[in-house]
Short mmCIF file of N, CA and C in Angstrom, two decimals:
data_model
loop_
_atom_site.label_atom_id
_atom_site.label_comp_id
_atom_site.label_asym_id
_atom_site.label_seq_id
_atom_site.Cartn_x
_atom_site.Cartn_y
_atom_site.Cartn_z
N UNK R 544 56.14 62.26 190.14
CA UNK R 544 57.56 62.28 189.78
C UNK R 544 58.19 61.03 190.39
N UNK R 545 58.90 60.52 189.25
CA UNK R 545 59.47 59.07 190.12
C UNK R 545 60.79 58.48 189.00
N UNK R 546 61.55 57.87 189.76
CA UNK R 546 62.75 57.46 188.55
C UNK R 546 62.40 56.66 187.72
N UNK R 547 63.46 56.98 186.42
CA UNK R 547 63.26 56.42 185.34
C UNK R 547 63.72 54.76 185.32
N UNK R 548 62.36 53.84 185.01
CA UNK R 548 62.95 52.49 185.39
C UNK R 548 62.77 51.84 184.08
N UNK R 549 63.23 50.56 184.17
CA UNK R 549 63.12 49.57 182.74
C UNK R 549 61.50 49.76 182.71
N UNK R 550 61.38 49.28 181.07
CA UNK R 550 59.76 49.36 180.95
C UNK R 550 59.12 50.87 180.31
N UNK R 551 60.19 51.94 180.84
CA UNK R 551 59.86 53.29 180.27
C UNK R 551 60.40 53.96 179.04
N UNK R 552 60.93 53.00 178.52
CA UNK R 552 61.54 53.28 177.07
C UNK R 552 60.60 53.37 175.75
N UNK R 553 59.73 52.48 175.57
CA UNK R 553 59.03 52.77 174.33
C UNK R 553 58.06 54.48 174.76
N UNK R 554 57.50 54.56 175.88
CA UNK R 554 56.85 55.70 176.14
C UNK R 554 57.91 56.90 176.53
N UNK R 555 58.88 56.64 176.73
CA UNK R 555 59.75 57.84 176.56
C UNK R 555 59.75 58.17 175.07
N UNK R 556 60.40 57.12 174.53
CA UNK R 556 60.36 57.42 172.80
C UNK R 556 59.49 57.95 172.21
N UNK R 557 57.96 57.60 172.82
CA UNK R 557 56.67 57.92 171.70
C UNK R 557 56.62 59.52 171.89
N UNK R 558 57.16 60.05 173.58
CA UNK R 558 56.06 61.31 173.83
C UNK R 558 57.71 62.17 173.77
N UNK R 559 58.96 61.53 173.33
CA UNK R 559 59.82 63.05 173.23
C UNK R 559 60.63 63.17 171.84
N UNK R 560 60.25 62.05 171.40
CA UNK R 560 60.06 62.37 170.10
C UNK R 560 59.18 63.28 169.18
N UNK R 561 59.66 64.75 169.30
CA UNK R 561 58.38 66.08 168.42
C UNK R 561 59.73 66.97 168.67
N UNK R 562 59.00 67.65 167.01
CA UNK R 562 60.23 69.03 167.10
C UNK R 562 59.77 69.78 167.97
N UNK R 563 58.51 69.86 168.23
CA UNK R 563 58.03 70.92 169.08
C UNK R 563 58.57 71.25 170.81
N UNK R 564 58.98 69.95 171.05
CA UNK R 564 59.95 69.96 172.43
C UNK R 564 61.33 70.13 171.93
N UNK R 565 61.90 69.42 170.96
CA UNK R 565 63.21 69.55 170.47
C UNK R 565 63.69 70.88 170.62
N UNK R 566 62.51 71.89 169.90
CA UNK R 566 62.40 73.53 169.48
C UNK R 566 63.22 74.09 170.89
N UNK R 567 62.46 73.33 172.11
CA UNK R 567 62.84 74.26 173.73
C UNK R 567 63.87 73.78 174.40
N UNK R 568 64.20 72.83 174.42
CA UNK R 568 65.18 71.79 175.01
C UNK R 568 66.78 72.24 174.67
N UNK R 569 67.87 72.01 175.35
CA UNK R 569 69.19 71.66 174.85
C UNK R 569 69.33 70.56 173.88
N UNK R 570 70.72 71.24 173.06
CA UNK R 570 70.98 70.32 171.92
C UNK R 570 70.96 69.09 172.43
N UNK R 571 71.53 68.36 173.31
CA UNK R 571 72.27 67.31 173.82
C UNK R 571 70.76 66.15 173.97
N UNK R 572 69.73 66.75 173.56
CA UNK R 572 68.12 66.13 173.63
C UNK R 572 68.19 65.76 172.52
N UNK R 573 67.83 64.44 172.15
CA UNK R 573 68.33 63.90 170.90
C UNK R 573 66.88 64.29 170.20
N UNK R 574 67.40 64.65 168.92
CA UNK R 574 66.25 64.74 167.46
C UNK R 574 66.81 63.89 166.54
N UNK R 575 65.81 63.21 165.84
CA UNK R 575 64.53 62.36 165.99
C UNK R 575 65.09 61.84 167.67
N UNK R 576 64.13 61.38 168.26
CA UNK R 576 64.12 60.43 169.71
C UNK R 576 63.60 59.24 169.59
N UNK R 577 65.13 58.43 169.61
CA UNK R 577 64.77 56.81 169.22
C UNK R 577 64.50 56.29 169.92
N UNK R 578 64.11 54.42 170.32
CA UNK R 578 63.98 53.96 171.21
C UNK R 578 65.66 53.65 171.80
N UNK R 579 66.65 53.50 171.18
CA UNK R 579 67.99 53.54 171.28
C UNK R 579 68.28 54.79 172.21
N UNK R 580 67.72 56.19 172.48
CA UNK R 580 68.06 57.06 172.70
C UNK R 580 67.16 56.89 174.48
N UNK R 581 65.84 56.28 174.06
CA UNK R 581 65.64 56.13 175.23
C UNK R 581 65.81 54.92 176.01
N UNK R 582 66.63 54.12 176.00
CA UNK R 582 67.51 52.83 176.39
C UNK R 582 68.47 53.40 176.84
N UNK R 583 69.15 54.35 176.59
CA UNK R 583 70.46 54.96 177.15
C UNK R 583 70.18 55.66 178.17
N UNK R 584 69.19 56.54 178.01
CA UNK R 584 68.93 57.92 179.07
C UNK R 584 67.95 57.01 180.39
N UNK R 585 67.33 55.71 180.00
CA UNK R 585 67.11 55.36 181.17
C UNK R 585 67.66 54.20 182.11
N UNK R 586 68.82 53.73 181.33
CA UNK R 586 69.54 52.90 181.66
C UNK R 586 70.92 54.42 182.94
N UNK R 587 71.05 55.38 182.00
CA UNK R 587 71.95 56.21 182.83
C UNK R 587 71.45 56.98 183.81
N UNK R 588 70.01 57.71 183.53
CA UNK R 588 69.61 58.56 184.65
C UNK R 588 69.14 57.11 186.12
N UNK R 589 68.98 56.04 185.59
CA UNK R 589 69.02 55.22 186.85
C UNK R 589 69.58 55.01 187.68
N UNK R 590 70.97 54.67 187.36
CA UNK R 590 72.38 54.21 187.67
C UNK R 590 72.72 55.53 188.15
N UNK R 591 72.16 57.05 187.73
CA UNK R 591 73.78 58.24 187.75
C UNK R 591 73.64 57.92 189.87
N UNK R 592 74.13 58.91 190.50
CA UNK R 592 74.58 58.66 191.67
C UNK R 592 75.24 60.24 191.86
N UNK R 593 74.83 61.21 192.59
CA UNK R 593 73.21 60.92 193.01
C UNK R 593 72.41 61.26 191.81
N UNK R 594 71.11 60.67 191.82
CA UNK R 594 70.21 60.52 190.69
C UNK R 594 69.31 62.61 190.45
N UNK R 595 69.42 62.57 189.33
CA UNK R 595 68.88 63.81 189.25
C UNK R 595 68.00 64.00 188.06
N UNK R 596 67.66 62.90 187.03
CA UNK R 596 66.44 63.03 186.21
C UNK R 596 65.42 62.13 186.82
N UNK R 597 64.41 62.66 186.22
CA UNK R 597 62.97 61.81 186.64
C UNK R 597 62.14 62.02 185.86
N UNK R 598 61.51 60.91 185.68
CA UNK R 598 60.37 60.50 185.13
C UNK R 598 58.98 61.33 185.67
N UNK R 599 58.45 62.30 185.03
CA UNK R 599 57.00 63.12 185.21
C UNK R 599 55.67 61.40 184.84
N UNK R 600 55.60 60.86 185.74
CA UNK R 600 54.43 59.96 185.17
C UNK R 600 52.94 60.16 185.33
N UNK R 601 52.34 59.99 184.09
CA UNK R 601 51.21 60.54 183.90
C UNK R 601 49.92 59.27 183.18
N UNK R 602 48.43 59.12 184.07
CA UNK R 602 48.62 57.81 183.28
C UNK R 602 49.24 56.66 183.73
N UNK R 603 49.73 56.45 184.39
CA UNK R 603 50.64 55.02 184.37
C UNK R 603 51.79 54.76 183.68
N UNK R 604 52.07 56.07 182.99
CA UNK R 604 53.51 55.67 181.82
C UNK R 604 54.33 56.99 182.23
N UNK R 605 55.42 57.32 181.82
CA UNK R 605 56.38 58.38 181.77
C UNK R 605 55.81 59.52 180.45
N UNK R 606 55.24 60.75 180.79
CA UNK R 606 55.25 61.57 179.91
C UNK R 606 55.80 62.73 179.62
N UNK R 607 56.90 62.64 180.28
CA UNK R 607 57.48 64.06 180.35
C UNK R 607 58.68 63.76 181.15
N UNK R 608 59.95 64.96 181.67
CA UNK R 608 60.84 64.39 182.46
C UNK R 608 61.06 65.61 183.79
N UNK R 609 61.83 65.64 184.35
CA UNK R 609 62.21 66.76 184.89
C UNK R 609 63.33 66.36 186.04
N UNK R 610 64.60 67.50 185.90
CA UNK R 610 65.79 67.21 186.50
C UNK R 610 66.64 68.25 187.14
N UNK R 611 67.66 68.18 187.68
CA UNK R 611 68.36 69.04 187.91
C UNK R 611 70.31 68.94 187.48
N UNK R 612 70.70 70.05 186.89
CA UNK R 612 72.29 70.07 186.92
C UNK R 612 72.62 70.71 187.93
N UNK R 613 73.08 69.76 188.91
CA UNK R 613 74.12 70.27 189.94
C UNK R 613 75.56 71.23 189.68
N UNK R 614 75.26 71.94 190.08
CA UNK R 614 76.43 73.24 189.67
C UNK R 614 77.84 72.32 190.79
N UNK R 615 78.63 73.37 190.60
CA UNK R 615 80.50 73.23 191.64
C UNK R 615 80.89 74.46 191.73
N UNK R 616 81.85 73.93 192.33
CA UNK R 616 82.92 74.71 193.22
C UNK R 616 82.39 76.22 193.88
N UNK R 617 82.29 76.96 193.34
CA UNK R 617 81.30 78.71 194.20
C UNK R 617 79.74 78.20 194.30
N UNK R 618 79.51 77.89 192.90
CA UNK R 618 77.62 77.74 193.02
C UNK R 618 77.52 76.18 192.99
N UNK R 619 77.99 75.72 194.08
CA UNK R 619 77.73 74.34 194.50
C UNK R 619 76.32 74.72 194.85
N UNK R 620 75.86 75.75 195.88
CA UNK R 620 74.38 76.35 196.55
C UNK R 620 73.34 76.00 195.44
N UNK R 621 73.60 75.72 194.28
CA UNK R 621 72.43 76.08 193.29
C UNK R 621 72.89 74.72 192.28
N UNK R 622 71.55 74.92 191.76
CA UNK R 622 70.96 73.37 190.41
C UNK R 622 70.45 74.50 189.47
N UNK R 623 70.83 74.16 187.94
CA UNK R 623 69.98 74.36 186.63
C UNK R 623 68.60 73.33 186.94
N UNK R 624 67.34 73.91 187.03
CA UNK R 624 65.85 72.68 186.57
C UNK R 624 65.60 72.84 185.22
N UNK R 625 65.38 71.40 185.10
CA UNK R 625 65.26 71.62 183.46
C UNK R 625 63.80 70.32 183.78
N UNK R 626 62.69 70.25 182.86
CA UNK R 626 61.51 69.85 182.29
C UNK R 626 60.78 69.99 180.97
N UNK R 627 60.60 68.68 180.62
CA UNK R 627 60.00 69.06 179.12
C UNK R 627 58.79 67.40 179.33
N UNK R 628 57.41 67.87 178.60
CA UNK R 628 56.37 67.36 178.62
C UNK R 628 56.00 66.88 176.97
N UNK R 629 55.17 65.37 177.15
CA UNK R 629 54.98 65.21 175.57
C UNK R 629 53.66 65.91 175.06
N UNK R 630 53.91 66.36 174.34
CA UNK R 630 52.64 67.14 173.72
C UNK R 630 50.89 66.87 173.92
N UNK R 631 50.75 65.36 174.36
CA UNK R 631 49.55 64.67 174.38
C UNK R 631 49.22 65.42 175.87
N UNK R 632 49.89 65.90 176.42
CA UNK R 632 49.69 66.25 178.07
C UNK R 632 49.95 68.22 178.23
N UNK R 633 50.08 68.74 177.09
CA UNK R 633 50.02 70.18 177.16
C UNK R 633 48.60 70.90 177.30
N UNK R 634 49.07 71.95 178.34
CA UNK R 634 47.70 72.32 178.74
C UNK R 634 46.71 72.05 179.88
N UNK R 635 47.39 70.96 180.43
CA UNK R 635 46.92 70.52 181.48
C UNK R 635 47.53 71.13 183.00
N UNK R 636 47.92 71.65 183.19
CA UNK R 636 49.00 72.24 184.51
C UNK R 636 50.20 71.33 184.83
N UNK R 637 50.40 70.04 184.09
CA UNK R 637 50.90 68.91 184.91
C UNK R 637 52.55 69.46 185.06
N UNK R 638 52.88 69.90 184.06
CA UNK R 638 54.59 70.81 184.32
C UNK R 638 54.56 71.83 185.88
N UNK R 639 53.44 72.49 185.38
CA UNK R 639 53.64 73.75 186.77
C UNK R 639 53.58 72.44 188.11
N UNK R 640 52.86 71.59 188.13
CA UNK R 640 52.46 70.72 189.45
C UNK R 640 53.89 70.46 189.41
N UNK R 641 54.28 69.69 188.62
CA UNK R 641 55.55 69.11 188.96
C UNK R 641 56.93 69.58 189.37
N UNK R 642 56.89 70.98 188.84
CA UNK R 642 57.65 72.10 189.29
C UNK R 642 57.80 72.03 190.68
N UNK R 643 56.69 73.00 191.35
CA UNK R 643 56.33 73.16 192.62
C UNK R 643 56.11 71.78 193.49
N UNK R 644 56.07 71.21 193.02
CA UNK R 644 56.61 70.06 194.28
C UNK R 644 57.95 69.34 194.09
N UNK R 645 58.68 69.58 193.25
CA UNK R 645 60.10 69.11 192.75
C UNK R 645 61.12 69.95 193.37
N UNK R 646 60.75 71.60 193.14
CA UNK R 646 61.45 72.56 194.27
C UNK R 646 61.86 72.54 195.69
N UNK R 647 60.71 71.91 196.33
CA UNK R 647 61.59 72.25 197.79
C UNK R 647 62.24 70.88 198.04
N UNK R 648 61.81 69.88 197.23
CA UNK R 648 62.04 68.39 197.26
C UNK R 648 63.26 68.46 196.60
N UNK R 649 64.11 69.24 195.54
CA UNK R 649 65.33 68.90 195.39
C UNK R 649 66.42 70.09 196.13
N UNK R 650 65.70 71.00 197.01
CA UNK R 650 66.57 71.71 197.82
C UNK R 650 66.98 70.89 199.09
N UNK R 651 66.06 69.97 199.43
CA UNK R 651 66.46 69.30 200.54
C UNK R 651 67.24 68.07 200.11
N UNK R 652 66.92 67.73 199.48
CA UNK R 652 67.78 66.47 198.53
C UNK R 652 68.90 66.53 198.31
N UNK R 653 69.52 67.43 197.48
CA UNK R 653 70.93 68.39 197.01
C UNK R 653 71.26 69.03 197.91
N UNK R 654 71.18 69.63 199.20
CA UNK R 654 71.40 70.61 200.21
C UNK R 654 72.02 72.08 199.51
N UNK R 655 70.67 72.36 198.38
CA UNK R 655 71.29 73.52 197.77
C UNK R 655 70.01 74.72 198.39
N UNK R 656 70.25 75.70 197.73
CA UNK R 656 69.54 76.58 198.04
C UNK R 656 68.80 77.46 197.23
N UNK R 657 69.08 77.42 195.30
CA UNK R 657 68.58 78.06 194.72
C UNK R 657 68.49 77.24 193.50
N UNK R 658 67.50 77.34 193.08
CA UNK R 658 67.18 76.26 191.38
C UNK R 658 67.00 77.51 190.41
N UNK R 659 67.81 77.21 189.50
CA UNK R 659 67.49 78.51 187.86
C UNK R 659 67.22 77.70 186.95
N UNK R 660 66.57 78.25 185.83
CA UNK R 660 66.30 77.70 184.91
C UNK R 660 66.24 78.79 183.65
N UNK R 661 66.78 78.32 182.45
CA UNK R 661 66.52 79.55 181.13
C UNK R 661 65.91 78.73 180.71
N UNK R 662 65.42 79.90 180.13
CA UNK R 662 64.30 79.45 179.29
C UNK R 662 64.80 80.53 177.70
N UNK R 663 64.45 79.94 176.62
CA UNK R 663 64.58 80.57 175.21
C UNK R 663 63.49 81.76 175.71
N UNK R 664 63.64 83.04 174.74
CA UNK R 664 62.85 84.16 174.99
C UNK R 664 61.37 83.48 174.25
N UNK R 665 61.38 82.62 173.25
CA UNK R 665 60.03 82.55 172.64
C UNK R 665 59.56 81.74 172.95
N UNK R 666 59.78 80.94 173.90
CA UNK R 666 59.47 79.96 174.85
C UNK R 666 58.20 80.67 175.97
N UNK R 667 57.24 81.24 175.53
CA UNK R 667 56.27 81.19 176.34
C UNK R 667 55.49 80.70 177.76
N UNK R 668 55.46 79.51 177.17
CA UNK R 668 54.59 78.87 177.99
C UNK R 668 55.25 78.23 179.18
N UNK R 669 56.81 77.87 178.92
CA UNK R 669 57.88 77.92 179.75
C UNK R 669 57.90 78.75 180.71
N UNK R 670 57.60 80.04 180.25
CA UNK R 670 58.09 81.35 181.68
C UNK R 670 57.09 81.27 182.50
N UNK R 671 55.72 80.89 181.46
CA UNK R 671 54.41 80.67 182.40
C UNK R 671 54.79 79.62 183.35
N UNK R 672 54.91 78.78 183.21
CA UNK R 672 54.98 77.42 183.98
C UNK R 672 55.80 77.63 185.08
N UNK R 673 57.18 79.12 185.24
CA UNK R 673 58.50 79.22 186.61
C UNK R 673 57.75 80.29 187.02
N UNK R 674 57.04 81.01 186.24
CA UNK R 674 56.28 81.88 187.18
C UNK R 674 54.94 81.52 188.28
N UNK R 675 53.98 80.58 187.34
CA UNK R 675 53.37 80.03 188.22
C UNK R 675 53.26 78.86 189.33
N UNK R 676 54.67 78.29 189.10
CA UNK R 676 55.34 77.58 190.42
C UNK R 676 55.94 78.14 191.51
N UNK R 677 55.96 79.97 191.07
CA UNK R 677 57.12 80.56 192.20
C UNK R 677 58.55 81.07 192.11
N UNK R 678 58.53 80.86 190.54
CA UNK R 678 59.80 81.13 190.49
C UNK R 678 59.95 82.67 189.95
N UNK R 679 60.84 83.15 190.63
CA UNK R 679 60.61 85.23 189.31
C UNK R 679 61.98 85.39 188.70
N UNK R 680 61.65 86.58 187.64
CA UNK R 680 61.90 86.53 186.79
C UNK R 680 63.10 87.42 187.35
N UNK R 681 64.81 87.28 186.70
CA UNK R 681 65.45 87.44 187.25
C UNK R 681 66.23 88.40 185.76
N UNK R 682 65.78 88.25 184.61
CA UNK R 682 66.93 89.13 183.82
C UNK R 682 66.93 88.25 182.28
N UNK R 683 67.30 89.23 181.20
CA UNK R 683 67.26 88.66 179.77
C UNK R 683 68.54 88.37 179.74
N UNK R 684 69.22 87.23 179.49
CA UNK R 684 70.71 87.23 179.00
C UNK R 684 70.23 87.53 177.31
N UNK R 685 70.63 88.46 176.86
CA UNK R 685 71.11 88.87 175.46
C UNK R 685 71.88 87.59 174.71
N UNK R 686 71.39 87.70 173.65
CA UNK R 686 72.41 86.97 172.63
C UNK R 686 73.06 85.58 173.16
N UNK R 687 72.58 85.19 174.24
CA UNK R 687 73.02 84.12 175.02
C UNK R 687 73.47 82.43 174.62
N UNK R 688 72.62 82.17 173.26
CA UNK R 688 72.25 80.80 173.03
C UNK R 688 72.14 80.84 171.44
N UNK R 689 71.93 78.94 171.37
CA UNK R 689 72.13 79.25 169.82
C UNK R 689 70.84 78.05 169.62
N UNK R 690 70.09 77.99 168.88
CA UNK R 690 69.44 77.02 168.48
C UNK R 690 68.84 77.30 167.77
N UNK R 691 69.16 75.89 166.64
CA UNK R 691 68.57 75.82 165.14
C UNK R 691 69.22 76.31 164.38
N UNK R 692 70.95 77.13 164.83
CA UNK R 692 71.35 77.72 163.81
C UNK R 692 70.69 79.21 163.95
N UNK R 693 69.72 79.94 164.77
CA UNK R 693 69.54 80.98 165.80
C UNK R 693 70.13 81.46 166.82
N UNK R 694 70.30 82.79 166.91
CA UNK R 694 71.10 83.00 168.36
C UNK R 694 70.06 83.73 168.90
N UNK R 695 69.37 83.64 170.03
CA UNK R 695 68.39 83.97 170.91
C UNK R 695 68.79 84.31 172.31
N UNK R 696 67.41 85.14 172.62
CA UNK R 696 67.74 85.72 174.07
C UNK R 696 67.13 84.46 174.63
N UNK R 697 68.10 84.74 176.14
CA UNK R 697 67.51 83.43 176.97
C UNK R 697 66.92 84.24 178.56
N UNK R 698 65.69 83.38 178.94
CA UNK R 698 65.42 84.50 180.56
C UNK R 698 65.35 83.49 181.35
N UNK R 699 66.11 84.10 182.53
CA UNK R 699 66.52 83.80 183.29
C UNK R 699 65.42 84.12 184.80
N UNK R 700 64.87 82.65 185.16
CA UNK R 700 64.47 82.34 186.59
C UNK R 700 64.63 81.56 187.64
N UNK R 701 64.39 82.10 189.01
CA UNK R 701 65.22 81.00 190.02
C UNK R 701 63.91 81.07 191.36
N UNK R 702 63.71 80.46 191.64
CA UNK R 702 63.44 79.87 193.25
C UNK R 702 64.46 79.87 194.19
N UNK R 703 64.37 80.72 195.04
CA UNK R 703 65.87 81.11 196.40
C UNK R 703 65.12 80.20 197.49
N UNK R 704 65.61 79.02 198.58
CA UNK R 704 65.20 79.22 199.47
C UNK R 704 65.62 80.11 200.63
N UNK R 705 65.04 80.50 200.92
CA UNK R 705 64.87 81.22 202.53
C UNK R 705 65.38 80.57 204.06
N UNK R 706 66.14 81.74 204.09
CA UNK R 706 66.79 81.22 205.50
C UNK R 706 67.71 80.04 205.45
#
């Protein structure tokens, strides 16, 4: 895991460009994924302050990302984690690795104390990946979300630290 620097734009473009990540991701993840799209996101997640996306590098190139939304005001304590991998690299554990060492590394970072993450209900391999980093399973939000013009259940998991 390491920030997103110049140089990582055509391989951002090649590996998040697929509906098949589009499918799991927030709208705000651009479909098609241009090289324009990745000129922006690594020109901004560089610069943001404090920095909270990163580059999953795999290989020698960027294949995947993984970040956190810093919550306010009551749940300042807690970050949304969000991660998505390019398809050439599924199957390999490299999400769950990156998980579990991104966790206690952005609790101390953020001085928060709890990371959540939803996941879409048909999102599988997703729940696999917060469960086998540590994270449990905390509850179905109903009717929660919309994608594709779908309204879907979304589940809900978090990593608490302790003490």
């Amino acid at each position: 895991i390491r920030s997103w620097q110049a140089g990582d734009e055509p391989a951002l473009a090649r590996h998040a460009d697929s509906p098949r990540i589009y499918r799991n991701v927030r709208d705000h993840f651009p479909h098609p994924y241009t090289l324009a799209d990745a000129e922006a996101w690594v020109r901004d997640s560089s610069a943001a302050v404090p920095q909270t996306s990163f580059a999953i590098e795999i290989d020698g190139e960027p294949g995947g990302g993984i970040g956190v939304v810093l919550q306010e005001d009551v749940n300042r304590c807690s970050a949304e984690i969000g991660y998505w991998l390019g398809e050439a690299f599924w199957g390999r554990g490299i999400v769950t690795e990156a998980v579990r060492a991104f966790t206690p590394w952005a609790w101390d970072a953020y001085g928060i104390v709890r990371l959540y993450a939803k996941v879409f209900a048909w999102n599988t391999a997703s729940s696999r990946v917060l469960v086998k980093a540590g994270y449990t399973f905390e509850g179905r939000l109903r009717r929660a979300a919309i994608k594709q013009g779908e309204v879907v259940d979304e589940l809900l998991y978090a990593a608490v630290r302790e003490g």
